[in-house]
Short mmCIF file of C-alpha atoms and ligand atoms in Angstrom, two decimals:
data_model
loop_
_atom_site.label_atom_id
_atom_site.label_comp_id
_atom_site.label_asym_id
_atom_site.label_seq_id
_atom_site.Cartn_x
_atom_site.Cartn_y
_atom_site.Cartn_z
CA UNK A 1 19.19 -34.95 11.57
CA UNK A 2 18.66 -36.77 8.62
CA UNK A 3 19.30 -38.06 5.09
CA UNK A 4 17.18 -36.60 2.30
CA UNK A 5 15.85 -38.82 -0.79
CA UNK A 6 14.45 -37.51 -4.08
CA UNK A 7 13.30 -41.00 -5.81
CA UNK A 8 12.01 -40.15 -9.40
CA UNK A 9 10.38 -36.95 -7.86
CA UNK A 10 8.20 -35.04 -10.65
CA UNK A 11 6.22 -31.56 -10.38
CA UNK A 12 4.13 -30.75 -13.40
CA UNK A 13 2.12 -27.44 -12.89
CA UNK A 14 -1.44 -27.42 -13.18
CA UNK A 15 -2.17 -26.52 -17.11
CA UNK A 16 1.71 -26.89 -17.90
CA UNK A 17 2.65 -29.63 -20.53
CA UNK A 18 6.07 -30.12 -19.20
CA UNK A 19 7.29 -31.25 -15.99
CA UNK A 20 9.05 -28.42 -13.73
CA UNK A 21 10.78 -30.90 -11.97
CA UNK A 22 11.51 -34.16 -13.98
CA UNK A 23 12.17 -37.65 -12.23
CA UNK A 24 14.78 -36.45 -9.90
CA UNK A 25 16.96 -38.73 -8.49
CA UNK A 26 19.37 -37.54 -5.59
CA UNK A 27 20.52 -38.77 -2.40
CA UNK A 28 21.69 -36.12 0.21
CA UNK A 29 23.80 -37.50 3.17
CA UNK A 30 23.40 -36.82 6.66
CA UNK A 31 24.87 -33.34 7.48
CA UNK A 32 25.47 -32.97 3.93
CA UNK A 33 25.32 -28.89 2.00
CA UNK A 34 24.06 -29.70 -0.95
CA UNK A 35 24.13 -26.66 -3.43
CA UNK A 36 21.22 -26.93 -6.01
CA UNK A 37 22.43 -24.64 -9.05
CA UNK A 38 20.96 -23.91 -12.46
CA UNK A 39 19.86 -20.91 -14.84
CA UNK A 40 16.14 -18.99 -13.91
CA UNK A 41 13.23 -21.60 -14.61
CA UNK A 42 15.15 -24.69 -14.29
CA UNK A 43 13.08 -25.65 -11.43
CA UNK A 44 15.26 -25.07 -8.05
CA UNK A 45 13.07 -23.70 -6.24
CA UNK A 46 10.13 -25.97 -6.77
CA UNK A 47 12.53 -29.12 -6.08
CA UNK A 48 12.99 -27.51 -2.60
CA UNK A 49 9.08 -26.64 -2.54
CA UNK A 50 8.39 -30.35 -3.26
CA UNK A 51 10.48 -31.23 -0.56
CA UNK A 52 9.27 -28.33 2.23
CA UNK A 53 5.35 -30.05 1.01
CA UNK A 54 4.90 -26.42 -0.19
CA UNK A 55 4.27 -27.98 -3.85
CA UNK A 56 2.75 -31.24 -4.51
CA UNK A 57 4.82 -34.23 -5.90
CA UNK A 58 2.80 -35.68 -8.68
CA UNK A 59 5.01 -38.81 -9.27
CA UNK A 60 7.64 -40.50 -7.63
CA UNK A 61 8.64 -40.10 -3.85
CA UNK A 62 10.62 -37.65 -1.08
CA UNK A 63 12.06 -39.49 1.72
CA UNK A 64 13.62 -37.74 4.93
CA UNK A 65 15.49 -40.29 6.73
CA UNK A 66 13.33 -43.48 6.30
CA UNK A 67 10.21 -41.83 6.39
CA UNK A 68 8.23 -41.36 3.05
CA UNK A 69 6.85 -37.75 3.32
CA UNK A 70 5.42 -37.39 -0.21
CA UNK A 71 1.95 -36.87 1.20
CA UNK A 72 2.89 -35.48 4.62
CA UNK A 73 1.74 -31.53 5.43
CA UNK A 74 4.38 -29.19 5.62
CA UNK A 75 4.44 -29.04 9.39
CA UNK A 76 4.97 -32.80 9.90
CA UNK A 77 8.29 -32.84 7.79
CA UNK A 78 10.50 -30.95 10.53
CA UNK A 79 12.17 -28.63 7.70
CA UNK A 80 12.98 -24.77 8.26
CA UNK A 81 13.14 -22.81 5.21
CA UNK A 82 15.13 -19.34 4.42
CA UNK A 83 13.45 -17.69 1.22
CA UNK A 84 14.77 -14.91 -1.09
CA UNK A 85 12.75 -12.41 0.02
CA UNK A 86 12.05 -13.13 4.04
CA UNK A 87 9.99 -10.52 5.80
CA UNK A 88 11.03 -10.13 9.16
CA UNK A 89 8.20 -8.50 11.46
CA UNK A 90 8.61 -4.71 11.78
CA UNK A 91 6.91 -4.18 14.67
CA UNK A 92 8.78 -6.65 16.68
CA UNK A 93 12.17 -6.95 18.49
CA UNK A 94 15.20 -9.20 16.91
CA UNK A 95 14.39 -11.27 19.73
CA UNK A 96 10.43 -11.74 19.31
CA UNK A 97 11.44 -12.14 15.36
CA UNK A 98 13.42 -14.91 16.17
CA UNK A 99 11.44 -16.79 18.64
CA UNK A 100 7.94 -15.88 16.91
CA UNK A 101 7.20 -19.49 15.40
CA UNK A 102 8.04 -21.22 18.56
CA UNK A 103 5.71 -18.87 20.40
CA UNK A 104 2.84 -19.75 18.06
CA UNK A 105 3.41 -23.56 18.46
CA UNK A 106 2.74 -22.93 22.06
CA UNK A 107 6.54 -23.49 23.39
CA UNK A 108 7.46 -22.74 26.76
CA UNK A 109 8.64 -19.57 27.43
CA UNK A 110 12.05 -20.44 28.97
CA UNK A 111 12.78 -22.76 26.58
CA UNK A 112 12.18 -20.26 23.74
CA UNK A 113 14.43 -17.56 25.37
CA UNK A 114 16.96 -20.54 25.64
CA UNK A 115 16.80 -21.39 21.82
CA UNK A 116 16.60 -17.81 20.55
CA UNK A 117 19.66 -16.44 23.19
CA UNK A 118 21.75 -19.64 21.58
CA UNK A 119 20.61 -18.74 18.22
CA UNK A 120 21.43 -14.98 18.94
CA UNK A 121 25.03 -16.12 19.86
CA UNK A 122 25.66 -18.28 17.01
CA UNK A 123 24.61 -15.53 14.77
CA UNK A 124 26.57 -12.63 16.40
CA UNK A 125 23.28 -11.23 17.34
CA UNK A 126 23.06 -11.15 20.62
CA UNK A 127 23.52 -7.57 21.20
CA UNK A 128 20.91 -6.43 18.74
CA UNK A 129 18.00 -8.93 20.46
CA UNK A 130 16.21 -5.71 21.54
CA UNK A 131 16.21 -3.78 18.38
CA UNK A 132 13.98 -3.57 15.54
CA UNK A 133 14.47 -4.75 11.85
CA UNK A 134 14.86 -1.56 10.54
CA UNK A 135 17.53 -0.48 12.92
CA UNK A 136 19.62 -3.26 11.24
CA UNK A 137 22.12 -3.57 8.34
CA UNK A 138 21.20 -6.03 5.41
CA UNK A 139 23.37 -8.78 6.53
CA UNK A 140 22.12 -8.43 10.10
CA UNK A 141 18.57 -8.79 8.91
CA UNK A 142 19.68 -11.82 6.74
CA UNK A 143 20.84 -13.48 9.92
CA UNK A 144 17.65 -12.72 11.79
CA UNK A 145 15.75 -14.90 9.16
CA UNK A 146 18.46 -17.62 9.61
CA UNK A 147 17.87 -17.26 13.36
CA UNK A 148 14.24 -17.92 12.88
CA UNK A 149 15.16 -21.26 10.76
CA UNK A 150 17.72 -22.32 13.57
CA UNK A 151 15.56 -22.12 16.89
CA UNK A 152 13.30 -24.58 15.20
CA UNK A 153 16.19 -27.09 15.24
CA UNK A 154 14.86 -29.15 12.20
CA UNK A 155 16.13 -31.94 10.57
CA UNK A 156 16.64 -30.31 7.24
CA UNK A 157 17.26 -26.39 6.26
CA UNK A 158 16.09 -25.30 3.13
CA UNK A 159 17.54 -21.95 1.24
CA UNK A 160 16.38 -20.66 -1.76
CA UNK A 161 18.88 -17.64 -2.82
CA UNK A 162 18.89 -16.42 0.81
CA UNK A 163 21.76 -13.69 -0.28
CA UNK A 164 20.21 -12.31 -3.28
CA UNK A 165 19.13 -9.24 -1.79
CA UNK A 166 22.71 -8.52 -0.34
CA UNK A 167 25.31 -6.31 -2.13
CA UNK A 168 28.24 -7.93 -3.24
CA UNK A 169 31.02 -7.80 -0.25
CA UNK A 170 28.19 -8.80 1.92
CA UNK A 171 27.29 -11.58 0.07
CA UNK A 172 30.70 -13.07 0.23
CA UNK A 173 31.17 -12.54 4.04
CA UNK A 174 27.94 -13.65 5.04
CA UNK A 175 28.17 -16.89 2.42
CA UNK A 176 31.12 -18.00 4.72
CA UNK A 177 29.30 -17.30 7.62
CA UNK A 178 26.37 -19.68 6.32
CA UNK A 179 29.08 -22.43 5.05
CA UNK A 180 30.85 -22.18 8.81
CA UNK A 181 27.48 -22.50 10.65
CA UNK A 182 26.09 -25.45 8.70
CA UNK A 183 29.46 -27.11 9.46
CA UNK A 184 29.01 -26.47 12.93
CA UNK A 185 25.36 -27.27 13.32
CA UNK A 186 25.70 -30.30 10.95
CA UNK A 187 22.24 -30.03 9.97
CA UNK A 188 21.73 -31.91 5.88
CA UNK A 189 21.05 -28.38 4.16
CA UNK A 190 19.74 -27.81 0.62
CA UNK A 191 21.02 -24.44 -0.73
CA UNK A 192 19.92 -22.78 -4.10
CA UNK A 193 21.53 -20.40 -5.88
CA UNK A 194 22.05 -19.34 -9.70
CA UNK A 195 25.55 -18.24 -8.65
CA UNK A 196 27.88 -20.87 -9.77
CA UNK A 197 30.96 -19.01 -7.74
CA UNK A 198 28.57 -19.46 -4.43
CA UNK A 199 27.91 -22.72 -5.52
CA UNK A 200 31.75 -24.08 -6.07
CA UNK A 201 32.70 -22.53 -2.58
CA UNK A 202 29.97 -23.22 -0.17
CA UNK A 203 29.01 -26.74 -0.89
CA UNK A 204 30.07 -30.48 -0.34
CA UNK A 205 28.58 -31.25 -3.48
CA UNK A 206 26.45 -29.49 -6.29
CA UNK A 207 23.77 -30.72 -8.38
CA UNK A 208 23.22 -29.06 -11.52
CA UNK A 209 19.61 -28.53 -12.90
CA UNK A 210 18.71 -27.63 -16.54
CA UNK A 211 14.91 -27.51 -17.59
CA UNK A 212 13.92 -29.65 -14.53
CA UNK A 213 16.20 -32.67 -15.35
CA UNK A 214 19.38 -33.21 -13.04
CA UNK A 215 22.53 -32.69 -15.37
CA UNK A 216 25.33 -33.86 -12.87
CA UNK A 217 25.85 -33.96 -9.26
CA UNK A 218 29.51 -34.37 -7.80
CA UNK A 219 32.15 -32.37 -5.42
CA UNK A 220 32.44 -28.83 -7.19
CA UNK A 221 35.89 -30.16 -8.00
CA UNK A 222 34.72 -33.22 -10.02
CA UNK A 223 32.11 -30.79 -11.65
CA UNK A 224 34.83 -28.44 -12.43
CA UNK A 225 37.40 -30.93 -14.06
CA UNK A 226 35.22 -33.39 -15.32
CA UNK A 227 32.09 -32.06 -16.51
CA UNK A 228 29.32 -35.16 -18.14
CA UNK A 229 27.79 -32.62 -20.47
CA UNK A 230 28.49 -29.43 -22.68
CA UNK A 231 25.62 -27.67 -20.46
CA UNK A 232 27.56 -28.48 -16.98
CA UNK A 233 31.08 -27.66 -19.11
CA UNK A 234 29.70 -24.36 -19.93
CA UNK A 235 27.58 -23.67 -16.53
CA UNK A 236 30.25 -24.19 -13.98
CA UNK A 237 33.25 -22.01 -14.06
CA UNK A 238 34.09 -18.13 -14.38
CA UNK A 239 34.75 -16.59 -16.96
CA UNK A 240 33.09 -19.74 -18.71
CA UNK A 241 35.10 -22.97 -20.39
CA UNK A 242 35.46 -22.17 -24.35
CA UNK A 243 33.50 -24.41 -26.15
CA UNK A 244 32.82 -24.70 -29.67
CA UNK A 245 31.93 -27.43 -32.49
CA UNK A 246 34.64 -28.61 -34.52
CA UNK A 247 35.09 -30.62 -37.88
CA UNK A 248 36.93 -33.83 -37.62
CA UNK A 249 39.48 -34.56 -39.69
CA UNK A 250 40.16 -38.60 -39.48
CA UNK A 251 42.96 -38.40 -41.82
CA UNK A 252 44.93 -35.82 -39.76
CA UNK A 253 43.80 -36.86 -36.51
CA UNK A 254 42.60 -33.16 -35.61
CA UNK A 255 39.49 -31.36 -34.89
CA UNK A 256 39.30 -28.08 -37.17
CA UNK A 257 37.45 -24.63 -36.82
CA UNK A 258 38.64 -22.02 -39.12
CA UNK A 259 42.05 -21.78 -38.72
CA UNK A 260 42.29 -23.80 -35.38
CA UNK A 261 43.83 -27.32 -35.30
CA UNK A 262 43.59 -29.34 -32.33
CA UNK A 263 45.15 -32.72 -32.04
CA UNK A 264 42.53 -35.61 -31.02
CA UNK A 265 43.63 -38.66 -29.01
CA UNK A 266 42.78 -42.24 -30.27
CA UNK A 267 40.03 -42.60 -27.65
CA UNK A 268 38.05 -39.35 -28.54
CA UNK A 269 38.58 -40.36 -32.37
CA UNK A 270 37.05 -44.02 -31.57
CA UNK A 271 34.01 -42.73 -29.47
CA UNK A 272 32.94 -40.59 -32.42
CA UNK A 273 29.73 -41.94 -33.88
CA UNK A 274 27.82 -41.90 -37.23
CA UNK A 275 25.03 -39.60 -35.52
CA UNK A 276 28.00 -37.22 -34.71
CA UNK A 277 28.29 -36.26 -38.62
CA UNK A 278 31.78 -35.68 -38.20
CA UNK A 279 31.81 -33.18 -35.69
CA UNK A 280 32.68 -33.21 -32.13
CA UNK A 281 32.29 -30.41 -29.64
CA UNK A 282 35.38 -29.53 -27.93
CA UNK A 283 36.04 -27.08 -24.75
CA UNK A 284 39.19 -26.01 -22.92
CA UNK A 285 39.33 -23.52 -20.02
CA UNK A 286 40.80 -20.03 -19.78
CA UNK A 287 43.99 -21.65 -18.01
CA UNK A 288 44.21 -24.54 -20.03
CA UNK A 289 45.63 -22.40 -22.76
CA UNK A 290 48.88 -21.50 -22.92
CA UNK A 291 50.54 -19.02 -25.40
CA UNK A 292 52.83 -20.25 -28.44
CA UNK A 293 54.80 -19.34 -31.36
CA UNK A 294 53.10 -18.34 -34.19
CA UNK A 295 55.12 -21.08 -36.06
CA UNK A 296 54.08 -24.05 -33.71
CA UNK A 297 51.84 -26.91 -35.12
CA UNK A 298 48.41 -27.18 -34.03
CA UNK A 299 47.24 -23.98 -32.74
CA UNK A 300 44.29 -21.68 -32.35
CA UNK A 301 44.99 -18.38 -33.49
CA UNK A 302 43.08 -15.62 -31.47
CA UNK A 303 42.63 -12.18 -32.47
CA UNK A 304 43.07 -10.01 -29.05
CA UNK A 305 39.86 -7.77 -28.53
CA UNK A 306 41.11 -6.62 -24.82
CA UNK A 307 43.16 -7.71 -22.16
CA UNK A 308 42.29 -7.69 -18.52
CA UNK A 309 45.32 -7.16 -16.18
CA UNK A 310 44.50 -8.58 -12.46
CA UNK A 311 48.01 -8.38 -11.21
CA UNK A 312 48.27 -11.98 -10.35
CA UNK A 313 47.27 -12.83 -13.95
CA UNK A 314 45.53 -11.42 -16.91
CA UNK A 315 42.86 -12.51 -19.07
CA UNK A 316 43.11 -12.16 -22.64
CA UNK A 317 39.48 -11.73 -24.32
CA UNK A 318 39.28 -12.87 -28.21
CA UNK A 319 38.04 -14.26 -30.64
CA UNK A 320 39.12 -17.06 -33.49
CA UNK A 321 41.27 -15.03 -36.11
CA UNK A 322 39.26 -15.22 -39.63
CA UNK A 323 36.37 -16.59 -37.75
CA UNK A 324 35.08 -20.18 -38.01
CA UNK A 325 34.48 -20.56 -34.39
CA UNK A 326 31.05 -22.36 -33.58
CA UNK A 327 30.04 -21.87 -29.76
CA UNK A 328 28.27 -24.19 -27.55
CA UNK A 329 26.94 -24.46 -24.22
CA UNK A 330 27.09 -20.93 -23.00
CA UNK A 331 24.26 -18.67 -22.01
CA UNK A 332 22.65 -15.45 -24.18
CA UNK A 333 24.92 -12.80 -25.51
CA UNK A 334 27.85 -15.02 -26.20
CA UNK A 335 29.64 -13.44 -29.58
CA UNK A 336 32.15 -16.64 -30.09
CA UNK A 337 34.53 -15.13 -27.36
CA UNK A 338 37.82 -17.14 -26.54
CA UNK A 339 39.22 -16.36 -23.27
CA UNK A 340 42.97 -17.08 -22.01
CA UNK A 341 44.40 -16.82 -19.01
CA UNK A 342 47.94 -15.92 -18.91
CA UNK A 343 50.73 -14.72 -16.27
CA UNK A 344 50.45 -11.32 -16.00
CA UNK A 345 51.98 -8.90 -18.84
CA UNK A 346 51.94 -11.33 -21.94
CA UNK A 347 52.52 -8.17 -23.74
CA UNK A 348 49.22 -9.33 -26.08
CA UNK A 349 47.40 -5.92 -26.91
CA UNK A 350 44.12 -5.36 -29.00
CA UNK A 351 44.15 -6.02 -32.65
CA UNK A 352 47.01 -8.86 -32.30
CA UNK A 353 46.82 -12.56 -33.37
CA UNK A 354 48.15 -14.60 -30.57
CA UNK A 355 48.66 -18.38 -30.68
CA UNK A 356 47.54 -20.75 -28.30
CA UNK A 357 47.62 -24.16 -27.32
CA UNK A 358 45.73 -26.35 -24.83
CA UNK A 359 47.71 -27.58 -22.02
CA UNK A 360 48.17 -31.42 -21.61
CA UNK A 361 44.79 -32.71 -19.91
CA UNK A 362 43.08 -29.47 -20.73
CA UNK A 363 41.11 -30.53 -23.31
CA UNK A 364 37.04 -31.80 -22.80
CA UNK A 365 35.35 -33.21 -25.44
CA UNK A 366 31.77 -33.97 -26.35
CA UNK A 367 29.37 -35.47 -28.79
CA UNK A 368 27.77 -33.37 -30.93
CA UNK A 369 24.48 -35.65 -31.34
CA UNK A 370 23.84 -35.97 -27.52
CA UNK A 371 25.99 -33.46 -25.78
CA UNK A 372 27.52 -36.04 -23.60
CA UNK A 373 31.30 -36.47 -22.30
CA UNK A 374 33.35 -38.61 -24.60
N1 ATP B 1 3.07 -21.59 -9.34
C1 ATP B 1 3.56 -22.09 -10.90
N2 ATP B 1 2.74 -22.38 -11.85
C2 ATP B 1 2.91 -22.60 -12.69
N3 ATP B 1 4.49 -22.87 -13.25
C3 ATP B 1 5.29 -22.42 -12.58
C4 ATP B 1 4.95 -22.35 -11.06
N4 ATP B 1 6.15 -21.84 -10.30
C5 ATP B 1 7.09 -22.07 -11.42
N5 ATP B 1 6.62 -22.45 -12.45
C6 ATP B 1 7.55 -23.13 -13.63
O1 ATP B 1 7.98 -24.14 -13.47
C7 ATP B 1 9.68 -23.73 -13.73
C8 ATP B 1 10.64 -24.00 -12.46
O2 ATP B 1 10.66 -22.79 -11.79
P1 ATP B 1 11.24 -22.48 -10.60
O3 ATP B 1 10.63 -21.25 -10.02
O4 ATP B 1 11.23 -23.53 -9.69
O5 ATP B 1 12.68 -21.98 -11.20
P2 ATP B 1 13.88 -21.89 -10.44
O6 ATP B 1 15.48 -22.56 -10.87
O7 ATP B 1 13.81 -21.24 -9.09
O8 ATP B 1 13.96 -19.98 -10.97
P3 ATP B 1 14.96 -19.16 -10.52
O9 ATP B 1 16.35 -19.05 -10.52
O10 ATP B 1 14.39 -18.05 -11.54
O11 ATP B 1 14.21 -18.91 -9.23
C9 ATP B 1 9.55 -22.59 -14.48
O12 ATP B 1 9.18 -22.84 -15.86
C10 ATP B 1 8.13 -21.50 -13.96
O13 ATP B 1 7.58 -20.67 -15.22
MG1 MG B 2 13.71 -19.78 -7.84
#
């Protein structure tokens, strides 16, 4: 087992004008399960491949334990990687598939059998050892791919979207198994996904990448409750945080967008700079909103587009009544939607205008100029 350190690690692909991983600094503790998330093209796979030695590190260093492995060949790094498109050998049994790398390495047959059988037991594959991959379910095949990594008893596991070709139900099941297995084995693990639910449920800590730049690293709770910038605020959480640009009205100490008025604290007001041009980006999660009477002061009037009743609670999807919402931080396809989570049967119906207020502690404020939390 070992720690992993990225120290200003940078990867610039030949011919590229910008780094795909840009001065990455990240310390991963011994035995930690770190989840690396970010949108497509943000550099997640590149960062993993740099650690595995499959991609050159152009600047900076990578350490495993105390050892600088920046220039070490992949086979000298003691890392096992599970890819999204793991290919099992179709003509080999599960036992042969799991033990193949050990056989190639010239390991003693008895030792191979011992390791394969132990891995199979861990992965609940003992009864399938003599089957061929085509006679296995998707989840079982995925576990065989894990088995190949486990038997190598590496210092570090790297997993690059290992669940992406499983169906939704199997994903949920398998991600629990992987998280449990990792905790039991205690091997330092970096797990890549672009599924933020996976990130929130599996990792000890999450590192968020965007355009090759590390945005924030912290526990799932820290990222959810205290996002450092607009990108992380919009990326972590589903449905996403409601985020819009507001105009600051210093006289009334409120932020305004269309007919919405949100009171600002002294702290937020004091941190707005001339570069922000009288604007601020405000965010509030769906569960941070509560319905209030139309006559209440400082509300967000929302015209309801549709209501989703989930039994335990309901989501109201709408938009700012009268317009004026300026979305921030969301990915494509955002039509200025505002989402509220309320107790079930709120009575709101399509076309209604309801009034929402942000609960205490539910407001996140970000600089318009820099996007960082204020
Ligand atoms: N071999 C390569 N040569 C040149 N550019 C590459 C190469 N591989 C990746 N890139 C570029 O580097 C950036 C990061 O790619 P990477 O594969 O690391 O992203 P990712 O976060 O894993 O995305 P995804 O979620 O789609 O797998 C992208 O802009 C990509 O186009
Ligand atoms: Mg990738």
